[in-house]
């Protein structure tokens, strides 16, 4: 056998072993994925069972899938979850906060970048310092402050739409301003100067020229803040309260689970109904969501 | 009782009046005047080109002149200043009102005996609260459990995430599906996930067989590990994405060159992959560290801080308490703060704990970033 033949055979064997390795890895990954999805599967299966069956056979497939529909209807009727209302609340609070955080932070970041003064530098540092403050440090004085504000001005902030949204703007602003700041620095000044020469006023420059350029980072922030606000529990539980009028989806799930401690069929159905909107959204905007969350983190 | 109550209500409260006067003026100036002025300017400008500009007003008063010159003239400097204030205002307003003011007030509150009922009449107690919490064995135990939890959690999440990242960067057929699938648990909030897993641990796992008849959530140690398991399941997919981005940035010719030189997979991993993803490692460490220490939602729904267990003997001896002290096994700092404040109504003490927590978190995360950056350079 010549040297070349030996080499060829060896490389062929190497190739084969690599292929087998890949197949094994593929199988392993698939099994792992099934393992990862097992909890979701359990939720789906048990949402379709009556109480007694859950206790006896939590792992078995349900006898009658229609039960899932009955549980859905049951959930919609329960007053302490108030599904449509809390879904609507969650949606309205999340979307308003997202847009407000995005636009206001972009505005602030833009003037902070474009004004080269000591004041703007220190204001930026001031916002950055806000990023290291965990919510736990602020939560007790915040509840007190909201009460004080109500006593002094007569405006109610607890359990109201504007109270929650303002709080989210306050807590979301530092990170968003930081990310916008980094992005705006890379936009050449020439574009804005050209717009000013063409007769734009400064605000027009921002809304007509700069804001469209910010779109990629805007999407990143929508995802990052959106995941946070939609799933947040601690801030709403303090500002809205478990049974409040403006209660969001996590709050109503917690409320239901607290009131019907052992009714797992109902709890799991409500969990499913709370998780479903995000999963559906993920299905359609997968690429944006993954990209948004990772690129936001790395910066 | 009633009479004194009414009396104290009718008494002139100077502090409160001052507060309201200041707040009133600030809100008038900031909230009302600025928008009104801009609207008036806008409408006026349509009719007269020079409406409310420097040309029209020629005030004698120096200060007024200065203000008008600085703010309302058409000079670019003045316009820039106006835009600076208007654009900064909304974000700044919310940030100061909801973050900075409570933060500063919180420092003061941590020195008082505020209990939620005596708001405005609380007494200044000096560093009593801090003294209380450092002799409070439950808090110290919560701190210890949090450190233990965070350390194990950081290792678990990063190892799993890195493993997953290595797996899905191989040339697998369905790798995009795997990535999305592993990422998925991260989309659902910690609170909702906690209920799912509470069900699994309490109802599903217990039917596996007689060996599993006791739920993991009923034992102190196993509950902590159950929590770590759940959070790893939730968070690993997210951290995996960060590692994937880093691994994909490794220059392919470097890998090929090392293969030609005869490096096996393990050597490649050690000498090429690890050094080149060091930066992602810093980021991932930071993220997992901060989220582990702040862990709250999942604890609330999974274990409610429980189960109660007898404090380990070594801990009791080190801190000199009775051997039979009952503590909550998964009551981490964040939930301990919440309980102190809202269950035991000791808001002053809770706030002091929160301040300690803040300082602790700040120091730990700064140390971590500093240490990892140094490691990065060494690698």
XYZ file of C-alpha atoms in Angstrom:
678
model
C 0.000 0.000 0.000
C 1.397 3.368 -0.880
C 1.601 6.244 1.488
C -1.171 8.031 -0.379
C -3.555 5.108 -0.036
C -2.919 4.895 3.705
C -3.574 8.581 4.083
C -6.715 8.381 1.989
C -8.059 5.488 4.022
C -7.196 7.213 7.286
C -8.870 10.425 6.243
C -11.881 8.430 5.095
C -12.058 6.729 8.467
C -11.608 10.086 10.111
C -14.421 11.447 8.000
C -16.692 8.542 8.937
C -15.989 8.892 12.645
C -16.669 12.574 12.405
C -19.969 11.869 10.721
C -20.949 9.405 13.420
C -19.951 11.960 16.029
C -22.186 14.521 14.381
C -25.126 12.144 14.294
C -24.597 11.326 17.958
C -24.413 15.017 18.781
C -27.569 15.629 16.794
C -29.394 12.929 18.734
C -28.024 14.287 21.996
C -29.119 17.823 21.159
C -32.570 16.611 20.161
C -32.961 14.684 23.420
C -31.803 17.719 25.359
C -34.319 19.876 23.545
C -37.083 17.432 24.421
C -35.904 17.597 28.024
C -36.006 21.382 27.891
C -39.543 21.285 26.580
C -40.792 18.693 29.021
C -42.135 21.279 31.520
C -44.139 22.969 28.769
C -45.487 19.597 27.750
C -46.550 18.880 31.331
C -48.332 22.214 31.531
C -50.228 21.556 28.322
C -51.167 18.020 29.317
C -52.300 18.880 32.813
C -54.240 21.929 31.754
C -56.520 19.430 30.045
C -57.272 17.228 33.045
C -59.782 17.395 35.840
C -58.450 17.679 39.397
C -58.608 14.013 40.374
C -56.773 12.899 37.286
C -53.941 15.378 37.889
C -53.404 13.954 41.343
C -53.298 10.352 40.130
C -51.559 10.576 36.755
C -49.794 13.904 36.210
C -47.591 12.457 33.483
C -50.222 10.679 31.398
C -51.923 12.130 28.360
C -55.387 13.476 29.144
C -58.490 11.460 28.285
C -60.269 14.379 26.812
C -58.459 17.342 25.287
C -61.682 19.326 25.375
C -61.058 19.864 29.087
C -58.517 22.490 28.120
C -61.358 24.489 26.627
C -63.471 24.125 29.775
C -60.530 25.283 31.869
C -60.086 28.244 29.560
C -63.706 29.225 29.998
C -63.436 28.688 33.740
C -60.392 30.998 33.882
C -62.158 33.666 31.866
C -64.994 33.579 34.383
C -62.827 33.862 37.511
C -62.920 37.348 38.885
C -59.555 37.213 40.608
C -57.696 36.632 37.383
C -59.831 38.787 35.086
C -57.878 37.500 32.119
C -58.918 39.924 29.386
C -58.589 42.918 31.629
C -55.146 41.962 32.911
C -53.971 41.034 29.445
C -55.130 44.400 28.210
C -53.451 46.118 31.176
C -50.204 44.285 30.552
C -50.356 45.140 26.885
C -51.150 48.817 27.367
C -48.605 49.303 30.146
C -45.859 47.489 28.263
C -46.417 49.202 24.940
C -46.767 52.704 26.350
C -43.727 52.294 28.568
C -41.691 50.911 25.692
C -42.490 53.767 23.365
C -42.042 56.363 26.093
C -38.732 54.898 27.280
C -37.492 54.631 23.709
C -38.406 58.130 22.564
C -37.552 59.978 25.785
C -34.247 58.172 26.252
C -33.291 58.751 22.650
C -34.091 62.453 23.030
C -32.052 62.707 26.212
C -29.149 60.714 24.822
C -29.097 62.804 21.663
C -28.810 66.147 23.432
C -26.285 64.651 25.831
C -24.076 63.521 22.975
C -24.474 66.651 20.868
C -23.941 69.140 23.689
C -20.310 69.121 24.572
C -20.220 70.636 28.011
C -19.290 69.635 31.512
C -22.932 69.693 32.508
C -23.960 67.176 29.877
C -21.076 64.893 30.840
C -22.114 64.905 34.479
C -25.765 64.371 33.650
C -24.748 61.339 31.627
C -22.685 60.040 34.553
C -25.680 60.675 36.779
C -27.820 58.417 34.593
C -25.106 55.773 34.498
C -24.951 55.766 38.279
C -28.656 54.953 38.232
C -27.913 51.661 36.488
C -26.218 50.165 39.534
C -29.149 50.865 41.862
C -31.125 47.644 42.332
C -34.878 47.952 42.621
C -34.857 46.536 46.149
C -33.116 49.647 47.463
C -35.689 51.966 45.985
C -38.895 50.024 46.528
C -39.717 50.920 50.139
C -39.123 54.672 49.842
C -40.929 54.587 46.500
C -44.154 53.296 48.022
C -43.838 56.018 50.630
C -43.084 58.686 48.059
C -46.135 57.753 46.012
C -48.262 58.143 49.120
C -46.663 61.501 49.888
C -47.201 62.684 46.335
C -50.830 61.758 46.624
C -51.211 63.637 49.905
C -49.477 66.712 48.586
C -50.691 67.008 45.014
C -53.877 64.961 45.148
C -52.750 62.908 42.167
C -52.979 59.163 42.706
C -49.923 57.227 41.535
C -50.583 53.840 43.116
C -52.632 51.439 41.051
C -52.854 53.865 38.148
C -51.666 53.678 34.604
C -49.520 56.811 34.701
C -47.879 55.778 37.967
C -46.642 52.473 36.570
C -45.573 53.927 33.257
C -43.673 56.785 34.906
C -41.911 54.303 37.165
C -40.915 52.182 34.192
C -39.601 55.247 32.371
C -37.524 56.122 35.431
C -36.086 52.647 35.854
C -35.655 51.961 32.151
C -34.087 55.293 31.226
C -30.478 54.711 32.424
C -29.782 51.572 30.392
C -31.596 52.936 27.351
C -29.775 56.256 27.508
C -26.497 54.391 27.839
C -27.160 52.267 24.759
C -28.480 55.203 22.701
C -25.516 57.318 23.796
C -23.065 54.763 22.448
C -24.971 54.470 19.192
C -25.509 58.179 18.562
C -21.795 58.860 19.032
C -21.150 56.795 15.923
C -23.576 58.816 13.758
C -21.633 61.385 11.713
C -22.489 64.971 12.535
C -22.531 65.926 8.848
C -26.008 64.485 8.346
C -27.468 66.690 11.037
C -25.599 69.753 9.821
C -26.894 69.147 6.329
C -30.433 68.966 7.678
C -29.971 72.244 9.543
C -28.690 73.924 6.391
C -31.755 72.601 4.590
C -33.866 74.525 7.101
C -34.721 72.035 9.827
C -35.029 73.283 13.360
C -33.211 71.281 16.014
C -36.215 69.223 17.126
C -37.017 68.509 13.506
C -33.473 67.288 13.003
C -33.996 64.794 15.782
C -37.418 63.494 14.818
C -36.927 63.484 11.061
C -33.257 62.595 10.711
C -31.794 61.038 13.839
C -34.700 58.924 15.069
C -34.975 56.882 11.845
C -31.244 56.154 12.026
C -31.676 54.819 15.550
C -34.010 52.050 14.400
C -31.705 49.048 15.032
C -30.867 50.039 18.574
C -34.497 50.998 19.107
C -35.554 47.444 18.261
C -32.920 46.059 20.636
C -34.297 48.201 23.419
C -37.894 47.295 22.603
C -37.010 43.642 23.074
C -34.845 44.118 26.144
C -37.233 46.409 27.976
C -40.272 44.567 26.665
C -39.199 41.236 28.135
C -38.452 42.942 31.407
C -41.680 44.908 31.702
C -44.011 42.180 30.464
C -42.640 39.631 32.945
C -41.930 41.986 35.830
C -43.464 41.110 39.155
C -41.895 43.126 41.954
C -42.549 46.631 40.647
C -46.207 46.030 39.756
C -46.867 44.193 43.007
C -45.714 47.285 44.880
C -47.280 49.979 42.732
C -50.424 48.154 41.635
C -50.922 45.418 44.214
C -52.108 41.853 43.651
C -55.774 42.714 43.400
C -55.444 46.193 41.910
C -57.503 47.519 39.021
C -54.454 47.844 36.793
C -53.125 44.366 37.573
C -50.876 42.816 34.942
C -50.722 39.181 33.866
C -48.020 38.017 36.320
C -49.962 39.630 39.136
C -53.213 37.930 38.232
C -51.493 34.554 37.897
C -49.987 35.055 41.362
C -53.362 36.157 42.642
C -55.102 33.094 41.255
C -52.402 30.729 42.501
C -52.602 32.294 45.936
C -56.377 31.916 46.118
C -56.749 28.415 44.694
C -53.645 26.817 46.062
C -54.361 23.238 45.129
C -56.362 23.683 41.942
C -53.492 22.882 39.646
C -55.664 22.492 36.579
C -56.720 26.133 36.813
C -53.278 27.412 37.783
C -51.593 25.620 34.905
C -54.216 26.865 32.476
C -53.654 30.419 33.645
C -49.888 29.902 33.385
C -50.374 28.710 29.850
C -52.594 31.652 28.986
C -50.031 34.042 30.443
C -47.127 32.460 28.588
C -48.877 31.963 25.268
C -48.803 35.575 23.964
C -45.038 35.841 24.419
C -44.416 32.449 22.859
C -46.558 33.377 19.860
C -44.676 36.641 19.513
C -41.391 34.760 19.762
C -42.513 32.432 17.011
C -42.923 35.344 14.603
C -40.132 37.670 15.680
C -37.595 35.084 16.809
C -34.641 36.609 15.044
C -35.246 40.104 16.386
C -35.855 38.908 19.927
C -32.714 36.777 20.161
C -30.592 39.411 18.493
C -32.047 42.172 20.625
C -31.515 40.411 23.907
C -27.947 39.331 23.203
C -26.648 42.480 21.566
C -28.189 44.542 24.345
C -26.423 42.447 26.949
C -23.017 42.535 25.304
C -22.970 46.310 25.207
C -57.954 59.329 71.446
C -60.202 60.627 68.749
C -59.863 64.196 69.934
C -56.091 64.177 70.012
C -56.097 62.580 66.615
C -58.257 65.351 65.239
C -56.121 67.952 66.963
C -52.944 66.674 65.405
C -54.666 66.679 62.068
C -55.728 70.314 62.384
C -52.362 71.510 63.619
C -50.392 73.582 61.175
C -47.701 71.356 59.839
C -44.945 73.688 58.671
C -42.919 70.930 57.103
C -45.841 69.741 55.060
C -46.772 73.234 53.923
C -43.227 73.977 52.881
C -43.119 70.682 51.053
C -46.275 71.403 49.150
C -45.197 74.961 48.295
C -41.903 73.775 46.853
C -43.532 70.930 45.006
C -46.228 73.229 43.699
C -43.751 75.704 42.272
C -41.518 73.074 40.805
C -44.423 71.346 39.152
C -45.856 74.634 37.878
C -42.565 75.666 36.370
C -41.600 72.316 34.966
C -44.882 70.766 33.962
C -47.115 73.693 33.103
C -45.012 76.622 31.954
C -42.664 74.959 29.545
C -45.283 73.276 27.362
C -47.566 76.324 27.457
C -44.760 78.637 26.458
C -43.782 76.405 23.602
C -47.356 76.112 22.380
C -47.866 79.884 22.576
C -44.596 80.425 20.762
C -45.571 77.971 18.087
C -48.987 79.518 17.490
C -47.644 83.045 17.702
C -44.843 82.302 15.305
C -47.319 81.328 12.617
C -48.912 84.815 12.710
C -45.859 86.979 13.337
C -42.450 85.864 12.371
C -40.848 87.658 15.298
C -43.368 86.642 17.940
C -41.750 86.364 21.388
C -38.262 86.771 20.079
C -35.486 89.058 21.127
C -36.308 91.525 18.357
C -39.765 92.240 19.653
C -39.002 92.494 23.362
C -36.587 95.168 24.436
C -36.772 94.898 28.218
C -34.924 97.351 30.428
C -34.546 94.856 33.216
C -31.159 93.212 33.018
C -32.195 89.835 34.392
C -35.246 89.603 32.178
C -33.135 90.636 29.227
C -30.634 87.962 30.045
C -33.264 85.279 30.360
C -34.979 86.240 27.152
C -31.691 86.484 25.344
C -30.587 83.110 26.630
C -33.823 81.263 26.043
C -36.098 82.922 23.548
C -33.835 84.475 21.002
C -33.348 82.908 17.637
C -29.616 82.663 18.237
C -28.362 79.144 17.853
C -26.926 79.097 21.362
C -30.298 79.913 22.854
C -32.049 77.374 20.670
C -29.574 74.705 21.715
C -30.177 75.488 25.354
C -33.919 75.252 24.947
C -33.675 71.953 23.139
C -31.263 70.668 25.769
C -33.725 71.332 28.551
C -36.872 70.206 26.731
C -35.330 67.003 25.454
C -33.721 66.058 28.710
C -36.733 66.878 30.816
C -39.061 63.845 30.423
C -36.438 61.162 31.050
C -34.817 63.204 33.789
C -38.144 63.899 35.477
C -39.127 60.242 35.736
C -35.616 59.158 36.650
C -35.176 61.699 39.422
C -38.683 61.302 40.786
C -38.770 57.502 40.839
C -35.139 56.504 41.300
C -32.957 59.235 42.735
C -35.394 60.777 45.220
C -36.432 57.398 46.692
C -32.798 56.313 46.759
C -31.743 59.345 48.789
C -34.818 59.120 50.960
C -34.027 55.452 51.481
C -30.686 56.320 53.026
C -32.503 58.483 55.544
C -35.209 55.880 56.160
C -32.627 53.254 57.002
C -31.774 55.335 60.083
C -35.367 55.570 61.334
C -37.899 53.272 62.977
C -40.424 53.630 60.168
C -42.969 50.804 60.335
C -45.478 51.868 57.724
C -47.971 53.270 60.235
C -45.927 56.161 61.585
C -45.153 57.696 58.196
C -43.950 61.262 58.730
C -43.668 60.752 62.504
C -40.905 58.172 62.557
C -37.998 58.661 64.931
C -34.383 58.932 64.018
C -32.671 55.961 65.643
C -29.118 56.326 64.376
C -27.374 53.140 63.373
C -29.681 50.947 65.439
C -31.147 49.279 62.360
C -27.715 48.338 61.089
C -26.798 47.003 64.505
C -30.021 44.988 64.516
C -29.463 43.368 61.160
C -25.891 42.380 61.862
C -26.985 40.634 65.018
C -30.044 39.207 63.232
C -29.105 35.618 62.622
C -31.842 35.191 60.032
C -30.449 37.963 57.888
C -26.928 36.601 58.174
C -28.232 33.198 57.228
C -30.110 34.675 54.258
C -26.898 36.400 53.206
C -24.979 33.150 53.459
C -27.651 31.254 51.540
C -27.634 33.939 48.847
C -23.869 33.704 48.470
C -24.064 29.921 48.316
C -26.936 30.064 45.858
C -25.211 32.675 43.696
C -21.917 30.776 43.586
C -23.554 27.475 42.618
C -25.934 29.199 40.258
C -23.210 31.100 38.406
C -21.216 27.902 37.914
C -24.263 25.885 36.864
C -25.594 28.444 34.401
C -22.243 29.180 32.804
C -21.221 25.545 32.462
C -24.567 24.540 30.987
C -24.696 27.605 28.748
C -21.165 27.104 27.472
C -21.837 23.422 26.844
C -25.007 24.244 24.944
C -23.186 26.921 22.958
C -20.460 24.453 21.960
C -23.128 21.951 21.011
C -25.183 24.230 18.795
C -22.176 25.770 17.036
C -21.320 22.329 15.584
C -22.652 21.789 12.098
C -25.888 20.200 13.229
C -28.868 20.049 10.913
C -31.430 21.649 13.197
C -29.124 23.984 15.039
C -31.363 27.018 14.643
C -34.263 25.120 16.157
C -32.075 24.024 19.069
C -30.939 27.568 19.693
C -34.453 28.949 19.702
C -35.651 26.035 21.821
C -32.999 26.377 24.492
C -33.650 30.099 24.581
C -37.385 29.722 25.002
C -37.720 29.275 28.812
C -36.121 32.679 29.161
C -39.130 34.333 27.532
C -41.468 33.458 30.346
C -41.197 35.385 33.554
C -39.651 33.890 36.667
C -42.935 34.053 38.531
C -44.884 32.010 36.014
C -42.021 29.522 35.635
C -41.934 29.065 39.378
C -45.518 27.826 39.390
C -44.801 25.390 36.572
C -41.883 23.912 38.474
C -43.679 23.902 41.774
C -46.214 21.684 40.091
C -43.511 19.465 38.615
C -41.637 19.048 41.876
C -44.678 18.630 44.087
C -46.963 16.653 41.826
C -45.156 15.106 38.871
C -41.797 14.063 40.315
C -43.428 12.556 43.391
C -45.198 9.983 41.230
C -41.929 8.649 39.776
C -41.580 6.075 42.513
C -41.256 5.524 46.226
C -37.746 7.014 46.243
C -39.210 10.329 45.099
C -42.227 10.367 47.377
C -40.898 13.395 49.294
C -40.955 16.495 47.125
C -37.586 18.165 46.593
C -39.143 21.375 47.828
C -39.677 20.014 51.329
C -35.975 19.625 52.167
C -33.762 22.651 52.804
C -30.783 21.645 50.687
C -32.798 19.984 47.954
C -35.048 23.053 47.680
C -32.017 25.253 47.069
C -30.782 22.846 44.420
C -34.251 22.718 42.899
C -34.190 26.502 42.683
C -30.771 26.431 41.031
C -32.020 23.798 38.612
C -35.033 25.893 37.629
C -33.073 29.108 37.218
C -30.410 27.324 35.188
C -33.104 25.905 32.955
C -34.524 29.384 32.535
C -31.355 31.375 32.108
C -28.862 29.053 30.380
C -30.387 29.631 26.959
C -29.882 33.362 27.242
C -26.263 33.090 28.348
C -25.784 30.477 25.627
C -26.657 33.116 23.028
C -23.877 35.346 24.341
C -21.373 32.506 24.107
C -22.590 31.605 20.626
C -21.916 35.137 19.432
C -18.404 34.938 20.874
C -17.643 31.478 19.489
C -18.798 32.507 16.039
C -16.403 35.431 16.153
C -13.393 33.112 16.458
C -11.458 33.360 13.186
C -11.945 30.114 11.285
C -8.383 30.000 9.928
C -7.081 29.844 13.490
C -9.106 26.696 14.096
C -7.971 25.197 10.785
C -4.320 26.001 11.454
C -4.475 24.311 14.835
C -6.135 21.251 13.306
C -3.355 20.981 10.710
C -0.815 21.282 13.502
C -2.440 18.241 15.054
C -4.354 19.725 17.970
C -7.222 17.567 19.133
C -10.623 18.899 20.091
C -9.757 19.313 23.771
C -6.552 21.200 23.050
C -8.375 23.453 20.629
C -10.983 24.143 23.259
C -8.365 25.017 25.859
C -5.960 27.022 23.758
C -8.213 28.729 21.235
C -11.843 28.793 22.292
C -11.380 29.679 25.956
C -9.018 32.652 25.479
C -11.098 34.047 22.634
C -14.407 33.956 24.454
C -12.905 35.439 27.632
C -14.672 38.732 27.042
C -18.041 37.058 26.658
C -17.234 35.189 29.838
C -16.888 38.490 31.707
C -20.260 39.643 30.418
C -21.955 36.341 31.205
C -20.447 36.231 34.674
C -21.623 39.755 35.369
C -25.159 39.064 34.175
C -25.506 35.821 36.093
C -23.987 37.348 39.212
C -26.365 40.271 39.294
C -29.458 38.215 38.489
C -28.533 35.560 41.059
C -28.195 38.094 43.823
C -31.424 39.842 42.837
C -33.371 36.585 42.525
C -36.909 37.179 43.718
C -39.782 36.154 41.402
C -38.908 32.499 41.128
C -38.422 32.179 44.879
C -41.833 33.714 45.473
C -43.665 31.254 43.296
C -41.479 28.161 43.704
C -40.737 27.927 47.421
C -42.149 31.076 49.069
C -38.798 31.263 50.866
C -39.369 27.961 52.599
C -39.073 25.251 53.678
C -38.153 25.971 57.283
C -35.160 24.031 58.482
C -32.983 23.881 61.555
C -29.954 26.097 61.148
C -26.806 24.093 60.435
C -24.743 23.483 63.581
C -21.576 25.108 62.237
C -23.458 28.288 61.399
C -24.996 28.412 64.854
C -21.612 27.950 66.514
C -19.839 30.526 64.362
C -22.438 33.184 65.119
C -23.132 32.009 68.643
C -26.851 31.284 68.622
C -28.933 28.449 69.932
C -28.575 25.223 68.020
C -32.287 24.856 67.360
C -32.913 28.109 65.470
C -35.403 27.611 62.677
C -34.588 29.434 59.446
C -36.032 29.533 55.972
C -33.917 27.519 53.587
C -34.437 29.502 50.387
C -35.119 32.921 51.831
C -32.567 34.851 49.765
C -31.669 38.462 50.468
C -34.191 39.968 48.077
C -37.083 38.035 49.553
C -35.768 38.599 53.079
C -35.916 42.357 52.477
C -39.443 42.047 51.140
C -40.575 39.948 54.114
C -38.953 42.215 56.686
C -40.708 45.191 55.176
C -44.128 43.907 54.260
C -44.696 40.850 56.437
C -43.087 42.051 59.668
C -43.761 45.744 58.950
C -40.243 46.786 59.915
C -39.663 49.032 56.943
C -36.738 50.898 58.493
C -34.877 47.663 59.127
C -35.814 46.399 55.689
C -34.433 49.540 54.113
C -31.188 49.156 56.066
C -30.937 45.621 54.717
C -31.552 46.958 51.232
C -28.737 49.484 51.608
C -26.374 46.747 52.800
C -27.516 44.645 49.857
C -26.793 47.512 47.469
C -23.282 48.093 48.814
C -22.584 44.381 48.806
C -23.787 43.973 45.226
C -21.796 46.996 44.081
C -18.561 45.759 45.641
C -18.998 42.193 44.406
C -19.790 43.185 40.841
C -16.957 45.714 40.660
C -14.524 43.111 42.007
C -15.782 40.548 39.531
C -15.431 42.832 36.520
C -11.976 43.978 37.675
C -10.770 40.425 38.271
C -12.157 39.075 35.000
C -10.671 41.956 33.005
C -7.271 41.116 34.441
C -7.776 37.470 33.552
C -8.772 38.462 30.035
C -5.496 40.257 29.531
C -3.495 37.353 30.924
C -5.180 34.930 28.557
